[in-house]
Short mmCIF file of N, CA and C in Angstrom, two decimals:
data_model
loop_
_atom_site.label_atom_id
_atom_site.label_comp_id
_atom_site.label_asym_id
_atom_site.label_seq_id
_atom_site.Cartn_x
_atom_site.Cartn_y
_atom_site.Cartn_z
N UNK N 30 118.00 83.65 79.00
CA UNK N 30 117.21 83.56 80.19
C UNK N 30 117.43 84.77 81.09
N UNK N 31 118.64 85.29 81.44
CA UNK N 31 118.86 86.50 81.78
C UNK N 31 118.48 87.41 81.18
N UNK N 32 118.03 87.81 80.22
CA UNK N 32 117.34 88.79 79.68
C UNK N 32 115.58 88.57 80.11
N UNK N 33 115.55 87.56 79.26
CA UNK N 33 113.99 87.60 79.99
C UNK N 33 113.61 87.56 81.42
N UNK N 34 114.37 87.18 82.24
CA UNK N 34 114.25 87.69 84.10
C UNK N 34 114.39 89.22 83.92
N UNK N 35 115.40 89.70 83.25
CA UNK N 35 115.69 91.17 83.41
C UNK N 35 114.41 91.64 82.98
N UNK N 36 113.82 91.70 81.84
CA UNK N 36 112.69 91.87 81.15
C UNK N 36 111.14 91.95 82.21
N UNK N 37 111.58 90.78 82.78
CA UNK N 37 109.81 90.08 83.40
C UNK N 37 110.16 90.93 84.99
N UNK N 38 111.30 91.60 85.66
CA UNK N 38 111.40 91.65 87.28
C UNK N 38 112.38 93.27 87.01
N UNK N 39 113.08 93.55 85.89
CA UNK N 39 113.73 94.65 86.46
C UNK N 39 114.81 94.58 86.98
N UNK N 40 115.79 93.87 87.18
CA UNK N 40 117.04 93.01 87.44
C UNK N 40 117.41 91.89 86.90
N UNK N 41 118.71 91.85 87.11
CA UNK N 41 119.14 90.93 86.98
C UNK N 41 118.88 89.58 88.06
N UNK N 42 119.57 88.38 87.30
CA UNK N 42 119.39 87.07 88.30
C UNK N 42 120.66 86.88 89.33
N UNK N 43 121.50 87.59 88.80
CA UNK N 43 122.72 87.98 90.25
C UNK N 43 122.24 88.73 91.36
N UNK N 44 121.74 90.02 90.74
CA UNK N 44 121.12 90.74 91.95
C UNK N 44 119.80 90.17 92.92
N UNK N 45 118.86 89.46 92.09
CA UNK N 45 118.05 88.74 92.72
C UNK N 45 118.55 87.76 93.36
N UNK N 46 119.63 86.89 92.88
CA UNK N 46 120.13 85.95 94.14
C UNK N 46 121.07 86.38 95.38
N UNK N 47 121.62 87.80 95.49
CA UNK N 47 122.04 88.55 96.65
C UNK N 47 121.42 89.18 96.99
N UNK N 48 120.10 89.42 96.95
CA UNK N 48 119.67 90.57 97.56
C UNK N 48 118.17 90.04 98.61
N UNK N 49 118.18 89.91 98.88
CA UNK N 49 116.51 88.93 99.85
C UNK N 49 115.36 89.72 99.87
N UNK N 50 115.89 90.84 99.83
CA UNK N 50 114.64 92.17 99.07
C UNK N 50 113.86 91.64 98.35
N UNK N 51 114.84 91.58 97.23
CA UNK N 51 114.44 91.14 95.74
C UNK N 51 113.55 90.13 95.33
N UNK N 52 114.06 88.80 96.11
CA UNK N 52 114.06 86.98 96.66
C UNK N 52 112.35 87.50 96.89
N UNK N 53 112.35 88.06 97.88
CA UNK N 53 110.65 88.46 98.43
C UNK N 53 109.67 89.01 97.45
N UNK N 54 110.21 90.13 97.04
CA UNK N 54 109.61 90.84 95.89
C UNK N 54 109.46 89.78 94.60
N UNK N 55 109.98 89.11 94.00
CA UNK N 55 109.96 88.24 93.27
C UNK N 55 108.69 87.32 93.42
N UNK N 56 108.76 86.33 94.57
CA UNK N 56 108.49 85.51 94.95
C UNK N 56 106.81 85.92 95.15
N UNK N 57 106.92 87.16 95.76
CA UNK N 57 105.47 87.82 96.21
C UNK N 57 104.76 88.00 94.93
N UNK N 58 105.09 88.97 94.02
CA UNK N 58 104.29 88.76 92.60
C UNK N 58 103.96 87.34 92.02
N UNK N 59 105.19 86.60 92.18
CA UNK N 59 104.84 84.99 91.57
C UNK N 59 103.75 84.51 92.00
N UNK N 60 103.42 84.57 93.56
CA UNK N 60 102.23 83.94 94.23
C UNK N 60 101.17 84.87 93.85
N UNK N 61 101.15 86.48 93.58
CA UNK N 61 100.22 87.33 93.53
C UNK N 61 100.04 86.42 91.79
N UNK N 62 100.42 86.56 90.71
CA UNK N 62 100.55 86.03 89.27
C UNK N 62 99.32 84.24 89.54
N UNK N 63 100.18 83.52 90.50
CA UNK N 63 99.18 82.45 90.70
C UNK N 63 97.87 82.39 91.48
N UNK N 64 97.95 82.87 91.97
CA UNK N 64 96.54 83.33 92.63
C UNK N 64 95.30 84.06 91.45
N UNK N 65 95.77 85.20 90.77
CA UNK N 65 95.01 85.46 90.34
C UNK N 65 94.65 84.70 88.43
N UNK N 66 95.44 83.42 87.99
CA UNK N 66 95.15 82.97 86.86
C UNK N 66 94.44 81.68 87.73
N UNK N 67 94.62 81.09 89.13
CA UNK N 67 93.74 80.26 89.76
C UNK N 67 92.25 80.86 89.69
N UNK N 68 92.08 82.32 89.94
CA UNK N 68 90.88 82.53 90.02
C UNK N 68 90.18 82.95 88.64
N UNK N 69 90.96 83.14 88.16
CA UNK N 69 90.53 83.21 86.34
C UNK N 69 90.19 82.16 85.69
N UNK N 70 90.50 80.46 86.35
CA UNK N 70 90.28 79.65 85.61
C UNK N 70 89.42 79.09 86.67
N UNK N 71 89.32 79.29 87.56
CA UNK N 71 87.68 78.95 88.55
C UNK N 71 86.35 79.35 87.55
N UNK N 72 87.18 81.03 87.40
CA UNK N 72 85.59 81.69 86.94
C UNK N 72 85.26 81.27 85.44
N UNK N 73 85.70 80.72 84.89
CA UNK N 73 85.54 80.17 83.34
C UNK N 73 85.47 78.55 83.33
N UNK N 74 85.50 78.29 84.52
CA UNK N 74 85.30 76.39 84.95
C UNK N 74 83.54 76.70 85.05
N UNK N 75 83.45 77.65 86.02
CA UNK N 75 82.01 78.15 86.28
C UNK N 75 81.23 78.60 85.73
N UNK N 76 81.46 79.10 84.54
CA UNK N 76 80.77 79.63 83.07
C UNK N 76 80.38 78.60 82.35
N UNK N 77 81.56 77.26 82.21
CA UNK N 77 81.30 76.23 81.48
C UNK N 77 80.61 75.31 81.80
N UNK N 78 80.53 75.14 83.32
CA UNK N 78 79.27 74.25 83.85
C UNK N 78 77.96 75.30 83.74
N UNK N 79 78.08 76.36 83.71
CA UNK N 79 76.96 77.30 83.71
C UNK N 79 75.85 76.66 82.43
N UNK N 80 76.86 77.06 81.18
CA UNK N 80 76.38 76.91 80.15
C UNK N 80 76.07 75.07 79.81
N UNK N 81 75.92 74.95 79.95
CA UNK N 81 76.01 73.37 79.74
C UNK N 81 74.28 72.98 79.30
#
């Protein structure tokens, strides 16, 4: 699991849990990551009633 955090953020999960930088930066892509597969599955909800 530490590898794949290291992998997916560029740090480690020690440094991300001391650092509040990090905590933010993290956290900010996560919501940026959900936001934009929310609007990816709007626009293909909307294709499928399209087509219907």
């Amino acid at each position: 699991m530490e590898q794949a955090f290291r992998n997916a953020h560029g740090f480690g999960i020690n440094e991300y849990q001391n650092d509040p930088g990090k905590i933010i930066e993290v956290e900010q892509r996560r919501e940026q990551d959900y936001n934009d597969s929310q609007r990816i599955v709007s626009q293909l909800e909307r294709q499928v009633h399209r087509d219907i």
